[in-house]
XYZ file of C-alpha atoms in Angstrom:
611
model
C 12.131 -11.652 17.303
C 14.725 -9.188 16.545
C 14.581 -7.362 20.442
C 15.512 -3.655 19.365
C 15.101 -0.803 21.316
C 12.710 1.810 19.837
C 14.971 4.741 19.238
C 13.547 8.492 18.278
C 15.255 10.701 15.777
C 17.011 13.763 16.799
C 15.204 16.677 18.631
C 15.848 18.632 15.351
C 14.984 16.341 12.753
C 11.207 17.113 11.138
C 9.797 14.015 11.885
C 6.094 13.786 13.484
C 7.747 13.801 16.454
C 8.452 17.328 16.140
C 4.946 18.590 17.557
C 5.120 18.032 21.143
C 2.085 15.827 22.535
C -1.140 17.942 22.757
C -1.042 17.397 26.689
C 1.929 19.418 27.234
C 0.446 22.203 25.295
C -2.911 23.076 26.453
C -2.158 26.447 27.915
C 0.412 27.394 25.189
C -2.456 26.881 22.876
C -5.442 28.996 25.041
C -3.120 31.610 25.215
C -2.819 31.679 21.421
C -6.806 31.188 20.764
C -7.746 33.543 23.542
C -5.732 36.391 21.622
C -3.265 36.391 24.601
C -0.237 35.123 23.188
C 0.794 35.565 19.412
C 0.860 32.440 17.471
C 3.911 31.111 15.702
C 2.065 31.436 11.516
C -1.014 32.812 10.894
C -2.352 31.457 7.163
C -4.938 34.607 6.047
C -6.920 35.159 3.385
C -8.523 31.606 2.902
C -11.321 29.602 2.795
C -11.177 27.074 4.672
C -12.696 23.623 4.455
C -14.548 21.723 7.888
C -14.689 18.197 7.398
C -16.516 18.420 11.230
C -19.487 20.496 9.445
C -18.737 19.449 5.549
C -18.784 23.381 4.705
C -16.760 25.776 2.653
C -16.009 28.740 5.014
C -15.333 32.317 3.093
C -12.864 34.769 4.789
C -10.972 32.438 7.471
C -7.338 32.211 9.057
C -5.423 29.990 11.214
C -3.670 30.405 14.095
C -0.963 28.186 14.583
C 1.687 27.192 17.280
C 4.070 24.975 17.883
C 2.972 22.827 15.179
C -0.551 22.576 16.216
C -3.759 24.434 15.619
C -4.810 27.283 18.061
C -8.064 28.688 16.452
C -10.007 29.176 12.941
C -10.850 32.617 13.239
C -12.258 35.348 10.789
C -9.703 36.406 8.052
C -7.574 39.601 9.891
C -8.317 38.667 13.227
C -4.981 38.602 14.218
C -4.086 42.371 13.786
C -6.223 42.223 17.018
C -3.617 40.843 19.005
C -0.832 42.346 20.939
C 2.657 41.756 19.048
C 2.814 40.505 15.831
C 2.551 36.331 14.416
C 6.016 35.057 14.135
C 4.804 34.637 9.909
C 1.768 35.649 7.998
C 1.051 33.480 4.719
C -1.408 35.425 2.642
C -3.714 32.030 1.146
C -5.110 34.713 -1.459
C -8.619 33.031 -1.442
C -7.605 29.460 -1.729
C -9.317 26.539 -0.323
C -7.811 25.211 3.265
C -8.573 21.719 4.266
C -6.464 19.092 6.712
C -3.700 16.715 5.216
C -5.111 13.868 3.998
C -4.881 10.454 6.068
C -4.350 7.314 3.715
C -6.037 4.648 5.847
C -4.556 1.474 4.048
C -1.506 1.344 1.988
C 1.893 -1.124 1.574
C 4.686 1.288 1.174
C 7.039 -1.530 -0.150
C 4.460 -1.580 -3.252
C 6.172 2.451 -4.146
C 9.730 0.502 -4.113
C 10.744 2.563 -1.860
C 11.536 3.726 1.989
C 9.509 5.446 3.864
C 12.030 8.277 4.421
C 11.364 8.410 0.327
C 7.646 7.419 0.690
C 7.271 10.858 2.328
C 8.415 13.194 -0.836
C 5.365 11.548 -2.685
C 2.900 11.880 -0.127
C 3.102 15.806 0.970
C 3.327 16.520 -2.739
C -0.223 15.384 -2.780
C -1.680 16.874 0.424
C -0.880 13.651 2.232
C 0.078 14.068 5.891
C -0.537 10.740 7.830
C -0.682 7.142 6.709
C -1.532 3.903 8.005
C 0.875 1.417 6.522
C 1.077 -2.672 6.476
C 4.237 -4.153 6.331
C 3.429 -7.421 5.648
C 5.729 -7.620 2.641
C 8.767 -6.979 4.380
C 7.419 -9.001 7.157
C 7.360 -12.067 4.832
C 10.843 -11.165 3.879
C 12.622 -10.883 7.257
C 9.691 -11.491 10.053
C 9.572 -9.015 12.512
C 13.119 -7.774 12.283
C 12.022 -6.145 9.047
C 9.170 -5.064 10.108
C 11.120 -2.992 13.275
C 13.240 -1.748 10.834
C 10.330 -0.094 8.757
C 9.264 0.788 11.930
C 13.153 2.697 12.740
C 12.589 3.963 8.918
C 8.885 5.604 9.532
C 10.408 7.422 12.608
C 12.806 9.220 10.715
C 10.238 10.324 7.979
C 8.704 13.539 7.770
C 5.447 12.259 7.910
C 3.437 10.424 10.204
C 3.244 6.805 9.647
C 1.512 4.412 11.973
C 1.581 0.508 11.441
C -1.389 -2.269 10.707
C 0.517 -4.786 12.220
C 0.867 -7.918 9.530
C -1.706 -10.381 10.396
C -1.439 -13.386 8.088
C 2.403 -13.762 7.103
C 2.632 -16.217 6.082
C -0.648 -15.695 3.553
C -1.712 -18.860 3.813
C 0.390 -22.054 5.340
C 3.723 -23.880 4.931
C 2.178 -26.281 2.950
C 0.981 -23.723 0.347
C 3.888 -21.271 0.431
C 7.178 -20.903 1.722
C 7.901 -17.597 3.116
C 10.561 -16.072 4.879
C 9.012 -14.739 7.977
C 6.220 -16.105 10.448
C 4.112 -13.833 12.467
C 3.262 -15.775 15.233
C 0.129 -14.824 17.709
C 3.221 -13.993 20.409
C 5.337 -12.101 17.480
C 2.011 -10.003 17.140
C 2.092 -9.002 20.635
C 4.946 -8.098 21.044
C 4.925 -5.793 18.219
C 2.122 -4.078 19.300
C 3.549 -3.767 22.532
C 6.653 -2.588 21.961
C 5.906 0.025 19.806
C 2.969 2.693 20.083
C 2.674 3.343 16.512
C 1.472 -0.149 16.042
C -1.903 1.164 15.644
C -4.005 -1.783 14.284
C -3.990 -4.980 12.995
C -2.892 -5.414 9.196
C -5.323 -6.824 6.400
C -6.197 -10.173 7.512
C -5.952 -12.009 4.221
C -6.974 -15.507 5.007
C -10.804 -14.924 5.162
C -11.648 -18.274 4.474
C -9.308 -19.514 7.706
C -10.999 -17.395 9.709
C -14.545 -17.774 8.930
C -13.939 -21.405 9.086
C -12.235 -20.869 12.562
C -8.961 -21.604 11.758
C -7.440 -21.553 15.758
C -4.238 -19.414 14.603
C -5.847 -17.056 12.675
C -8.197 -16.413 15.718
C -5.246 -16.521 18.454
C -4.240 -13.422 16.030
C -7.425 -11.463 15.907
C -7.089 -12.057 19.917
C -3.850 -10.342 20.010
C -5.076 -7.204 18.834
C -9.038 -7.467 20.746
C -7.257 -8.074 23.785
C -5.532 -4.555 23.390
C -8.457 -2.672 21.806
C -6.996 -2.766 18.623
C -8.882 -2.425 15.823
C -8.799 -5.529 13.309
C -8.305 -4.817 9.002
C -9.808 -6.821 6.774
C -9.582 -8.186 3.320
C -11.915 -10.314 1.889
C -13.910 -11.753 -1.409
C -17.316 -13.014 -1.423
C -20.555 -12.100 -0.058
C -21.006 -14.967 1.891
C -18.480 -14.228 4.082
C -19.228 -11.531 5.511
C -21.286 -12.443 8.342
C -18.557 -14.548 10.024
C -16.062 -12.161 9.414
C -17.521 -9.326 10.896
C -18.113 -11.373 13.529
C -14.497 -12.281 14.158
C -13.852 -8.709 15.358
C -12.768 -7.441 11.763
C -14.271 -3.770 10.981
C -12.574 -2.111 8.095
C -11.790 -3.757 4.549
C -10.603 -2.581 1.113
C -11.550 -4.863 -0.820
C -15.202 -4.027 -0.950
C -15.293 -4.483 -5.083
C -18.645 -3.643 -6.015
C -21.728 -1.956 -4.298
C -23.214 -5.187 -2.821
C -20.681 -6.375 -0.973
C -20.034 -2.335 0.043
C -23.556 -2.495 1.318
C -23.323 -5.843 3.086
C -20.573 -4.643 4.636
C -21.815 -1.339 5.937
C -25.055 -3.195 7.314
C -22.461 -5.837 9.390
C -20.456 -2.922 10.915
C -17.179 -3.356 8.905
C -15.804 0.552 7.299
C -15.246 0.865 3.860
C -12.423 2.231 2.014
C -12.934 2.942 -1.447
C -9.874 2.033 -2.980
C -8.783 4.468 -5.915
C -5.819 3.228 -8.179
C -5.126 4.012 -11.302
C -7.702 2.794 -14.464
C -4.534 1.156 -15.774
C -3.819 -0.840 -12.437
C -5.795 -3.771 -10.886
C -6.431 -1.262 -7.934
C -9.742 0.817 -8.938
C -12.206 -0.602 -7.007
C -13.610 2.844 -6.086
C -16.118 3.460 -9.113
C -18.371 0.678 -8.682
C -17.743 0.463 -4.476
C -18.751 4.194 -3.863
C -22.740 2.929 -5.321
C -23.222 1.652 -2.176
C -24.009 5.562 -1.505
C -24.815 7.257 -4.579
C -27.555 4.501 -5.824
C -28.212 2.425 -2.275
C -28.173 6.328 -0.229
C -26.016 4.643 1.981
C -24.363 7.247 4.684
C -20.441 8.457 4.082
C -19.974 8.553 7.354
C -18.337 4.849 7.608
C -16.956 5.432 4.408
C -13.166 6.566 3.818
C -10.875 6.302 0.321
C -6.959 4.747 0.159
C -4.606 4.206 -2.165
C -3.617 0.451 -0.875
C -0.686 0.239 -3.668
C 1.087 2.390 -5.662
C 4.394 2.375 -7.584
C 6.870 4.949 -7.465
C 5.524 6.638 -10.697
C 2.131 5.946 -9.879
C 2.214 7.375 -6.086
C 3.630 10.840 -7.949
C 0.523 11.325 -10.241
C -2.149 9.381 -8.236
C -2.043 10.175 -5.087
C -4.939 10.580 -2.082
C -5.216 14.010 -3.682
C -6.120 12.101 -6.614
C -8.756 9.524 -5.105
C -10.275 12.085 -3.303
C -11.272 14.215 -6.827
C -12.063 10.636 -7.906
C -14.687 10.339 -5.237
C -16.171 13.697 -6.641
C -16.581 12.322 -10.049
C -18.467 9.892 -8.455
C -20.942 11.747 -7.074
C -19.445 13.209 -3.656
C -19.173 17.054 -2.972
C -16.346 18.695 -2.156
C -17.072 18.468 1.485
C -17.585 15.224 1.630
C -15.194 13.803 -0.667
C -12.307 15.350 1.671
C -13.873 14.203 4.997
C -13.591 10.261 3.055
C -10.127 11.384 2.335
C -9.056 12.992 6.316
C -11.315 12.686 9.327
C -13.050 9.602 8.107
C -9.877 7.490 8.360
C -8.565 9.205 11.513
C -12.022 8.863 13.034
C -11.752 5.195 11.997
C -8.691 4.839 13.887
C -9.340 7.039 16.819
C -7.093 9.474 16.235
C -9.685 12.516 15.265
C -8.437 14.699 18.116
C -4.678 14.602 16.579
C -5.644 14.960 12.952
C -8.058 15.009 10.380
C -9.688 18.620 10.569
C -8.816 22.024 11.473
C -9.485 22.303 15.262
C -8.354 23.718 18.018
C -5.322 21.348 19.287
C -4.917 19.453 16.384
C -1.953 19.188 14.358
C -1.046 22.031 11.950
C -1.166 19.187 9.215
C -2.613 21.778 6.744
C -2.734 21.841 2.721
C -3.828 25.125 0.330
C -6.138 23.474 -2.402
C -7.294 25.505 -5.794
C -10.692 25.001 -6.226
C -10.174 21.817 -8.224
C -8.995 20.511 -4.905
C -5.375 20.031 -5.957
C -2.825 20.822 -3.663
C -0.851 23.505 -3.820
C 1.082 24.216 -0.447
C 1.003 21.248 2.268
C 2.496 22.470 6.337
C 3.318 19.751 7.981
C 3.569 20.185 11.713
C 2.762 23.690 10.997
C 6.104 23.818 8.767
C 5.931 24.481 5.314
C 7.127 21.714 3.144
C 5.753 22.287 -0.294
C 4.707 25.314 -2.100
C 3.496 26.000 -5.599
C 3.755 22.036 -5.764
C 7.355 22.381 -5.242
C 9.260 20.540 -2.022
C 10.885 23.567 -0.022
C 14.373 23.307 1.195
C 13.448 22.172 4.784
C 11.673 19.331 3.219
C 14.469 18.950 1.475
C 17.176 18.646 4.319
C 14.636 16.033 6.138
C 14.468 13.864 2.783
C 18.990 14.254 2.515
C 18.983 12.298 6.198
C 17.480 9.173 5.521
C 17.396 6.405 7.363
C 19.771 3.552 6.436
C 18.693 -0.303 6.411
C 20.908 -2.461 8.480
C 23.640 -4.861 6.392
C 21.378 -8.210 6.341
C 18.505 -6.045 4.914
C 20.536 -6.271 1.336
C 21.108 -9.942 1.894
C 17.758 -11.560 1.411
C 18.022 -13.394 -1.813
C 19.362 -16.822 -1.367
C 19.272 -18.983 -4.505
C 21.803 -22.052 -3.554
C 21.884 -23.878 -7.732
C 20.213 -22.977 -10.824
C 16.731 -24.108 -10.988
C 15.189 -25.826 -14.015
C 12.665 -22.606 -15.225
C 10.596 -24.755 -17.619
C 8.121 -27.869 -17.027
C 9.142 -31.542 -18.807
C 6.811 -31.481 -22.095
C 4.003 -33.886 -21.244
C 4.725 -37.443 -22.341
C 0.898 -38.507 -23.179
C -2.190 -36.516 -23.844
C -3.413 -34.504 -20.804
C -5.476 -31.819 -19.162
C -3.002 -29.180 -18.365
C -3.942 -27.047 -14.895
C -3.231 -23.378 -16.806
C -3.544 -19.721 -15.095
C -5.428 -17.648 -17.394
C -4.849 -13.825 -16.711
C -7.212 -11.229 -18.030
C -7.729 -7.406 -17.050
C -7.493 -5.984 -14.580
C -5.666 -8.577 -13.104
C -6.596 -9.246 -9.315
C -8.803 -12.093 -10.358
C -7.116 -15.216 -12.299
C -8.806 -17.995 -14.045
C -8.708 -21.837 -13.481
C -8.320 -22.862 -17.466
C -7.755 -26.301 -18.790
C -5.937 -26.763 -22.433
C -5.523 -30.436 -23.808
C -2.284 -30.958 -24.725
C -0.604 -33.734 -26.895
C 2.251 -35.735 -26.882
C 5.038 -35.602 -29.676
C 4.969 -31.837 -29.908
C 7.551 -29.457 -29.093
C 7.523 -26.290 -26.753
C 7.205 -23.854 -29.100
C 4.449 -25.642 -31.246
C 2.395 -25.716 -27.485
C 2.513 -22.605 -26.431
C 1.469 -20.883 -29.696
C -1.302 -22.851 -30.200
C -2.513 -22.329 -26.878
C -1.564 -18.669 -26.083
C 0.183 -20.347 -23.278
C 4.198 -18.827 -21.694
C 5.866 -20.268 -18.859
C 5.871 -19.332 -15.483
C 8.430 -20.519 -12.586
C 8.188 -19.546 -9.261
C 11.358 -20.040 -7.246
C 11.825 -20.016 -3.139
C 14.458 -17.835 -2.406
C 14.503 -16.963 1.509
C 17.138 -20.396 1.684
C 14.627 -22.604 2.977
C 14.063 -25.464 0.870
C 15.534 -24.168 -2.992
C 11.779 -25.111 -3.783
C 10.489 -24.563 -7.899
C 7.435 -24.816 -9.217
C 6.490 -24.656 -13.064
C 3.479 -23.292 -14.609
C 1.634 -22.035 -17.342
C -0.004 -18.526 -17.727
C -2.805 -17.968 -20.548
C -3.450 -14.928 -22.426
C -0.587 -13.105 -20.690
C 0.972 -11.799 -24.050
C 4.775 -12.213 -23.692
C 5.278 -11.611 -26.812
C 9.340 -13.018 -26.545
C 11.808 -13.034 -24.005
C 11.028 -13.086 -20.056
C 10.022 -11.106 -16.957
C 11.014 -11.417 -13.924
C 10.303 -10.110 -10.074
C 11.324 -10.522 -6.417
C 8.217 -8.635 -5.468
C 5.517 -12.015 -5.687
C 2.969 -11.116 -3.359
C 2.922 -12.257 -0.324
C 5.812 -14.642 0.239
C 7.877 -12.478 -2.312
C 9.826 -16.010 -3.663
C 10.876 -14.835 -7.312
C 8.340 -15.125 -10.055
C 9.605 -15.698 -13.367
C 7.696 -15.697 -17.088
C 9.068 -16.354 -20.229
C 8.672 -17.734 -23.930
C 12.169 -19.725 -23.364
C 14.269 -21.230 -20.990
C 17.480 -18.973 -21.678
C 15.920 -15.532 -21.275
C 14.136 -16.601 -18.072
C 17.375 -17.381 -16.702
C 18.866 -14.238 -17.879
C 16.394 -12.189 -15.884
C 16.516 -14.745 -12.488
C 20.428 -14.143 -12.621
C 20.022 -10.495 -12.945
C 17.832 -10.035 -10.090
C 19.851 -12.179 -7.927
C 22.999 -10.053 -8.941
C 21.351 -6.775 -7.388
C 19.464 -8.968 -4.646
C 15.873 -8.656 -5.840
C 14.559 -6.045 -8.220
C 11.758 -6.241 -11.947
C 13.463 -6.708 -15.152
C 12.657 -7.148 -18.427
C 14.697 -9.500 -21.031
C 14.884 -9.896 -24.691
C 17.335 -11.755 -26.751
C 19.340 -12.479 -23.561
C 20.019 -8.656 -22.645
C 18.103 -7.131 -19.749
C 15.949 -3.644 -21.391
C 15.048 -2.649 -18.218
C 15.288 -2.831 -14.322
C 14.421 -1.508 -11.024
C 17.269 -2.579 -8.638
C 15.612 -3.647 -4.803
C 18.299 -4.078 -2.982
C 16.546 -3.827 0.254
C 14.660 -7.618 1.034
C 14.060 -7.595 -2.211
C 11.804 -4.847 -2.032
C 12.467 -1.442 -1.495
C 15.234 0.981 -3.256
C 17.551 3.033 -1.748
C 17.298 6.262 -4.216
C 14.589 9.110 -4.027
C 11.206 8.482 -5.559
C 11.443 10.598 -8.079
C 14.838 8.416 -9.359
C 12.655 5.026 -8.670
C 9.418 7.118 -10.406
C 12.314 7.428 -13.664
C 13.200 3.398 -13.547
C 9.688 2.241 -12.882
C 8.465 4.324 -15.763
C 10.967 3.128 -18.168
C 10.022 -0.546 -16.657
C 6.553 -0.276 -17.432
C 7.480 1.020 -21.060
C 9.547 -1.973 -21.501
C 6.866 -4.010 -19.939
C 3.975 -2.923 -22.504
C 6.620 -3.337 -25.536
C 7.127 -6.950 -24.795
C 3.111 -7.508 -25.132
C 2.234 -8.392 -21.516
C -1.318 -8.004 -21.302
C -1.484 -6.952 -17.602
C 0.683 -4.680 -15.835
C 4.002 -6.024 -13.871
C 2.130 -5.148 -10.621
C -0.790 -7.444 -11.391
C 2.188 -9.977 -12.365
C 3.670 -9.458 -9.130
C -0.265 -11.190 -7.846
C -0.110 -14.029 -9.584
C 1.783 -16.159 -6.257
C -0.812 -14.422 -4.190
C -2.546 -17.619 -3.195
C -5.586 -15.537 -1.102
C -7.031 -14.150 -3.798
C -9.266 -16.536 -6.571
C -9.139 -19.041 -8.613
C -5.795 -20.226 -9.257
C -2.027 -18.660 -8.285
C 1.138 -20.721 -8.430
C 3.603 -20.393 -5.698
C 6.768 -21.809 -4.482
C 5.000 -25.427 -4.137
C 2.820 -25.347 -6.951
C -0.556 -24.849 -8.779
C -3.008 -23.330 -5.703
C -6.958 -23.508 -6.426
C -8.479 -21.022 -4.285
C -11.115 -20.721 -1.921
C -10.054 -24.832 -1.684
C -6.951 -24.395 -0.510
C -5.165 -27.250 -2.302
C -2.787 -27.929 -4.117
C -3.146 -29.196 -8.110
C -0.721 -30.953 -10.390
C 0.453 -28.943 -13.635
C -0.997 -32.064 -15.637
C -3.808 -34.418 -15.533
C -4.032 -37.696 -17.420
């Protein structure tokens, strides 16, 4: 356990640490409602949205001061007062509503810090988020999760941690990761730092409704402290024993039956949006749970759970919560999903959420096709017209910086053999067949023959390679595969980012272009590439664990978007972040990690070829 001291960021800095805690404030804040005092910004002129009543009012204002909410009153109330508001903004008949509150998302899926995760997020209206770390976590155990943790503090936005609950994802004998979040780890996280709000996604379902005795000396970690537990999980028939395991929120609700079975056991939903093109948009078919079962909202929220750089600018919460309106929700309600639902969900509805008295001036100016046009955080404003404004731009020049070992992560001792021995008699081979939208893989097998070469194989069978290779210096582990249906049309593909270990996942129609890209990620110390004819055509450098950049979103937005061109000219049928899945070994039938071919729910391990 790396034993850092919790440090805050300059008195100064915009961080969410700039509003002073609501019980230091009471008075101030009477004074300002009670018409005694001035407040710091009125915002006139607006209509404002209450996710408490899930009405539009006409004619409002708020009174704001010292970063937090003193009163909704009617529009030109404050000429009332004695002495002028230290600013009036003039809304002009817009819609006000509370920042949004993204319930469940991995900010190393964006590639980036969270310093840079910010940029993204109050573009869209995005004001809070609830972040797991388990990526990083499987990179560097908890040291790299206390970094994130040093990071989030000097964001300007609020960030509060689901501590990782399953890193590894599964066990040693499945996976070989670089971090291991022990019970004790756990606890001390959560008691070291207050932002540790919850505990993360816990991934292996199957553990725990079998009773697995670590995965429960987990869940106890966080019961014990009245933390809430996040969930993650496939399959009807577990949901009973999860739910009772302490486990009350999940994502991964993927259709409206298991939304409503869900519901019924006590366990929130959040409709995860993600764009059509992604393996993330669950929301559609979820959110029927309510619009064809007349389930309530009220235990309902939306998240964006991943996101790429590029992505996170065009889809954000803004985004999932219009999505939710095309599916059926009103304006209203679609917000509430989008801001008090989640803070209710983790307590935290007297600090943010709505537009209350004492709440935080978290605050976004909506048209009436609820995208955002201005977004106060902390009662500051730090985008208007859709623009960042230059104090969001002076918080965003003073990042935080990642401590030395944090670029040192990839540790690749020889080169590894990237291709399997052709079979030497006829066999079954085990193959991973991929298909849209790519959460889900398939258990295939092809019949292959002896006296045939490579090439010959794999275009009769629609079959590329696929390596994955340990890299946190543990055991310079490889294991070979083969992917169906993936596409590669020539060359490879390459990533550090292979969920949840994050060894380095390799895929390729030869041996020589596979090793191009594995050397050029271990050049820059982790990144995605793309290879053809032994040149790399594109690349997002992740220098940090092997995860995150070190440039502004909108520079990793540029690379990721020039990635995913590269990605969809090479033929790959699914999109490098469902590629990045494919060592997940929670998530069914079949993934491939460090030690091999994984069938899932079993939980064993299978040889590439059976006689």
């Amino acid at each position: 356990m790396d034993h850092r001291t919790p440090s805050l960021p300059p008195k100064t800095a915009l961080t969410r640490f700039s509003v002073a805690p609501l019980s230091t404030m009471t008075r101030r804040l009477a004074d300002v409602a009670s018409g005694r005092v001035s407040a710091d910004l009125v915002i006139t002129g607006a209509r404002v949205l209450s996710t408490y009543s899930e009405r539009i009012a006409p004619e409002r204002e708020i009174w704001i001061v010292g970063g937090r909410i003193a009163a909704v009153k009617p529009a030109g109330a404050y000429r009332q007062v004695n002495g002028a508001p230290g600013q009036i903004y003039d809304a002009k008949g817009g819609i006000v509503a509370p920042g949004l509150v993204d319930p469940h998302i991995h900010i190393e899926s964006s590639m980036i810090t969270a310093c840079a995760y910010a940029e993204a997020a109050l573009l869209n209206g995005t004001t809070t988020i609830f972040c797991d770390s388990h990526e990083i976590g499987n990179v560097m155990d908890a040291a790299g999760i206390e970094m994130m943790l040093e990071d989030a503090r000097h964001a300007p936005l609020s960030i509060f941690l689901t501590v990782p609950s399953t890193v590894p994802a599964t066990s040693p004998e499945l996976e070989t990761a670089g971090g291991d979040l022990t019970p004790d780890k756990i606890a001390a996280l959560f008691d070291r730092w207050p932002e540790a709000a919850a505990l993360g996604e816990k991934m292996d379902f199957v553990p725990v409704t079998m009773g697995d005795e670590r995965s429960h000396a987990i869940l106890a970690a966080a019961l014990e402290r009245g933390k809430p537990v996040s969930g993650h999980i496939y399959g009807r028939e577990f949901v009973a024993a999860y739910a009772a395991s302490g486990v009350t929120d999940t994502h991964e609700a993927i259709d409206r039956d298991i939304a409503d079975d869900l519901l019924d056991a006590g366990v929130w939903i959040f409709l995860r949006g993600g764009p059509p093109t992604t393996p993330w948009h669950s929301l559609p078919e979820a959110i029927k749970t309510i619009t064809e079962l007349s389930s309530s909202h009220k235990r309902i929220c939306v998240c964006t759970d991943d996101r790429d750089a590029d992505d996170l600018m065009m889809f954000g919460m803004d985004w999932v919560t219009r999505e939710a309106r095309r599916a059926g929700m009103s304006r209203e309600q679609a917000w509430s999903m989008g801001s008090l639902h989640p803070a209710t969900r983790f307590g935290m509805e007297g600090e943010i959420g709505g537009l209350g008295g004492g709440r935080r001036a978290d605050v976004v100016l909506l048209n009436d096709g609820l995208e955002v046009q201005n977004t106060w955080y902390g009662g500051e404003l730090v985008v208007e017209s859709k623009k960042i404004t230059p104090v969001l731009e002076e918080a965003l020049s003073n990042r935080y910086r990642y401590p030395a070992q944090a670029y040192r992560t990839v540790h690749i001792s020889k080169r590894p053999k990237l291709i399997p021995d052709l079979p030497t008699s006829t066999c079954d081979a085990n193959v991973i067949r991929v298909a849209l939208p790519g959460i889900v893989l398939f258990h295939d097998k092809v019949r292959l023959e002896p006296g045939k070469d490579w090439d010959t194989l794999l275009a009769r069978n629609d079959l590329t390679f696929v390596s994955v290779i340990e890299r946190h210096g543990r055991t310079a582990g490889v294991a070979h595969g083969l992917l169906k249906d993936f596409g590669l049309k020539s060359g490879a593909v390459a990533s550090s980012v292979g969920h949840d270990s994050h060894n380095l996942i390799v895929s390729g129609t030869n041996e020589g272009d596979m090793q191009v890209a594995l050397d050029a990620i271990i050049e820059v110390q982790g990144g995605v590439c793309v290879v053809d004819q032994g040149k790399v055509v594109a690349m997002v450098p992740l220098p940090i664990a092997g995860l995150l950049s070190d440039k502004r979103v909108t520079e990793v937005a540029e690379e990721t978007r020039a990635l995913k061109a590269a990605w969809d000219k090479a033929g790959c049928k699914i999109p490098y972040m469902g590629f990045n899945l494919i060592p997940l070994s929670v998530i069914p039938e079949i993934r491939i990690t460090d030690k091999g071919l994984v069938l899932v729910p079993e939980m064993e391990l299978v040889p590439l070829y059976e006689v």
